[in-house]
Short mmCIF file of C-alpha atoms in Angstrom, two decimals:
data_model
loop_
_atom_site.label_atom_id
_atom_site.label_comp_id
_atom_site.label_asym_id
_atom_site.label_seq_id
_atom_site.Cartn_x
_atom_site.Cartn_y
_atom_site.Cartn_z
CA MET A 1 -96.26 3.23 42.45
CA HIS A 2 -93.29 5.11 41.01
CA SER A 3 -92.06 4.54 37.52
CA PHE A 4 -88.39 4.53 36.61
CA TYR A 5 -86.35 5.13 33.51
CA SER A 6 -84.69 1.79 34.16
CA ILE A 7 -84.25 -0.89 36.77
CA ILE A 8 -80.89 -2.54 37.31
CA LEU A 9 -80.57 -5.95 38.97
CA VAL A 10 -77.13 -6.66 40.43
CA ASP A 11 -76.92 -10.27 41.59
CA ASP A 12 -74.43 -13.02 40.79
CA ASP A 13 -77.25 -15.59 40.62
CA PRO A 14 -78.81 -15.68 37.14
CA ILE A 15 -81.88 -17.53 38.43
CA ASN A 16 -82.62 -14.77 40.95
CA ASN A 17 -82.23 -12.21 38.19
CA LEU A 18 -84.62 -14.11 35.93
CA ILE A 19 -87.28 -14.43 38.63
CA ASN A 20 -86.90 -10.78 39.66
CA ARG A 21 -87.05 -9.59 36.05
CA ARG A 22 -90.34 -11.42 35.50
CA LEU A 23 -91.82 -10.08 38.72
CA ILE A 24 -90.79 -6.49 37.95
CA SER A 25 -92.10 -6.79 34.39
CA LYS A 26 -95.53 -7.78 35.71
CA LEU A 27 -95.59 -4.69 37.96
CA LYS A 28 -94.87 -2.43 34.95
CA LEU A 29 -92.45 -0.16 36.82
CA THR A 30 -90.36 0.30 33.68
CA SER A 31 -89.90 -1.15 30.24
CA LYS A 32 -86.11 -1.24 30.66
CA ILE A 33 -84.74 -3.89 33.03
CA GLU A 34 -81.04 -4.73 32.96
CA GLU A 35 -79.29 -7.58 34.76
CA PHE A 36 -75.67 -7.74 35.85
CA LEU A 37 -73.98 -10.78 37.35
CA GLU A 38 -70.99 -8.66 38.40
CA ALA A 39 -71.10 -5.38 40.28
CA GLU A 40 -68.29 -3.91 38.17
CA GLN A 41 -70.43 -4.27 35.05
CA ALA A 42 -73.30 -2.44 36.75
CA ILE A 43 -70.98 0.43 37.74
CA GLU A 44 -69.82 0.66 34.14
CA ARG A 45 -73.43 0.77 32.92
CA ILE A 46 -74.39 3.48 35.42
CA ARG A 47 -71.53 5.60 34.06
CA GLY A 48 -73.40 5.59 30.75
CA ILE A 49 -76.79 6.62 32.15
CA ASP A 50 -77.66 10.30 32.14
CA ASP A 51 -77.91 11.78 35.66
CA SER A 52 -81.48 12.91 34.98
CA GLU A 53 -82.72 9.37 34.33
CA ASN A 54 -84.06 7.96 37.59
CA THR A 55 -82.90 4.40 38.06
CA LEU A 56 -83.96 1.79 40.60
CA ILE A 57 -81.13 -0.56 41.58
CA PHE A 58 -81.69 -3.87 43.37
CA LEU A 59 -78.32 -4.84 44.83
CA ASP A 60 -77.21 -8.17 46.28
CA ILE A 61 -74.57 -7.96 49.02
CA ASN A 62 -72.78 -11.31 48.79
CA MET A 63 -71.08 -11.50 45.41
CA PRO A 64 -67.56 -12.52 44.35
CA VAL A 65 -64.91 -10.00 43.25
CA MET A 66 -66.81 -6.76 43.99
CA ASN A 67 -69.45 -7.35 46.64
CA GLY A 68 -72.42 -5.11 47.37
CA TRP A 69 -70.53 -3.06 49.97
CA ASP A 70 -67.73 -2.41 47.48
CA PHE A 71 -70.36 -1.42 44.91
CA LEU A 72 -71.91 1.06 47.35
CA ASN A 73 -68.52 2.58 48.20
CA GLN A 74 -67.72 2.99 44.50
CA TYR A 75 -71.19 4.37 43.79
CA MET A 76 -70.79 7.01 46.51
CA LYS A 77 -67.40 8.05 45.09
CA GLU A 78 -68.56 8.34 41.49
CA PHE A 79 -72.29 9.07 41.58
CA LYS A 80 -72.91 11.03 44.77
CA LEU A 81 -75.13 13.54 42.97
CA ARG A 82 -77.32 11.00 41.17
CA LYS A 83 -80.88 10.53 42.40
CA ASP A 84 -81.08 6.76 41.90
CA LYS A 85 -82.93 4.60 44.39
CA ILE A 86 -80.86 1.66 45.66
CA ILE A 87 -82.53 -1.23 47.44
CA VAL A 88 -80.32 -3.88 49.00
CA LEU A 89 -81.80 -7.26 48.12
CA SER A 90 -80.04 -9.94 50.09
CA SER A 91 -80.44 -13.39 51.60
CA SER A 92 -78.69 -12.04 54.70
CA ILE A 93 -80.80 -11.79 57.83
CA ASP A 94 -77.91 -10.29 59.80
CA PHE A 95 -79.01 -7.17 61.69
CA GLN A 96 -75.52 -5.71 61.19
CA ASP A 97 -75.99 -5.83 57.40
CA ARG A 98 -79.19 -3.81 57.75
CA GLN A 99 -77.42 -1.28 59.96
CA ARG A 100 -74.45 -1.06 57.61
CA ALA A 101 -76.77 -0.46 54.64
CA LYS A 102 -78.27 2.53 56.49
CA GLU A 103 -74.82 4.14 56.60
CA PHE A 104 -75.00 4.72 52.84
CA ALA A 105 -77.07 7.77 51.92
CA CYS A 106 -77.87 6.23 48.53
CA VAL A 107 -79.56 3.14 50.06
CA GLU A 108 -83.29 3.59 50.53
CA GLY A 109 -84.25 0.11 51.67
CA PHE A 110 -83.20 -3.42 52.59
CA ILE A 111 -85.24 -6.41 51.44
CA GLU A 112 -84.65 -10.04 52.27
CA LYS A 113 -84.85 -12.44 49.34
CA PRO A 114 -87.04 -13.53 47.71
CA LEU A 115 -88.45 -10.39 46.16
CA SER A 116 -92.24 -10.12 46.08
CA PRO A 117 -94.79 -7.54 44.87
CA GLU A 118 -95.58 -6.67 48.50
CA LYS A 119 -91.92 -6.06 49.34
CA ILE A 120 -91.48 -3.86 46.28
CA LYS A 121 -94.56 -1.83 47.14
CA PHE A 122 -93.35 -1.43 50.72
CA VAL A 123 -90.02 0.16 49.70
CA LEU A 124 -91.45 2.30 46.93
#
């Protein structure tokens, strides 16, 4: 499996973030896992990460204020040249959400919650 400089969890549910952090820690993909309850905070953090540092981002779609789609639009405006891997992690089972996610060049996968080791291995 790949290793990453850091993994960023963007989900407004702190329980999901806690569970996902523990799961990712067990898989030893990185020693640096950061959680953000708001997408704006994650965008701000990415601004501070060097472009050469490969980052894996797990992104929820349904969040207040800035949702996952808004995050992706902002990401494409600001970080088009970055080589991060973004995985949409959502409770949505709507086929249109999957199709919409494919429209973003930065999105490399779509996983339905809950996250599992098998799902992580499948997208990596």
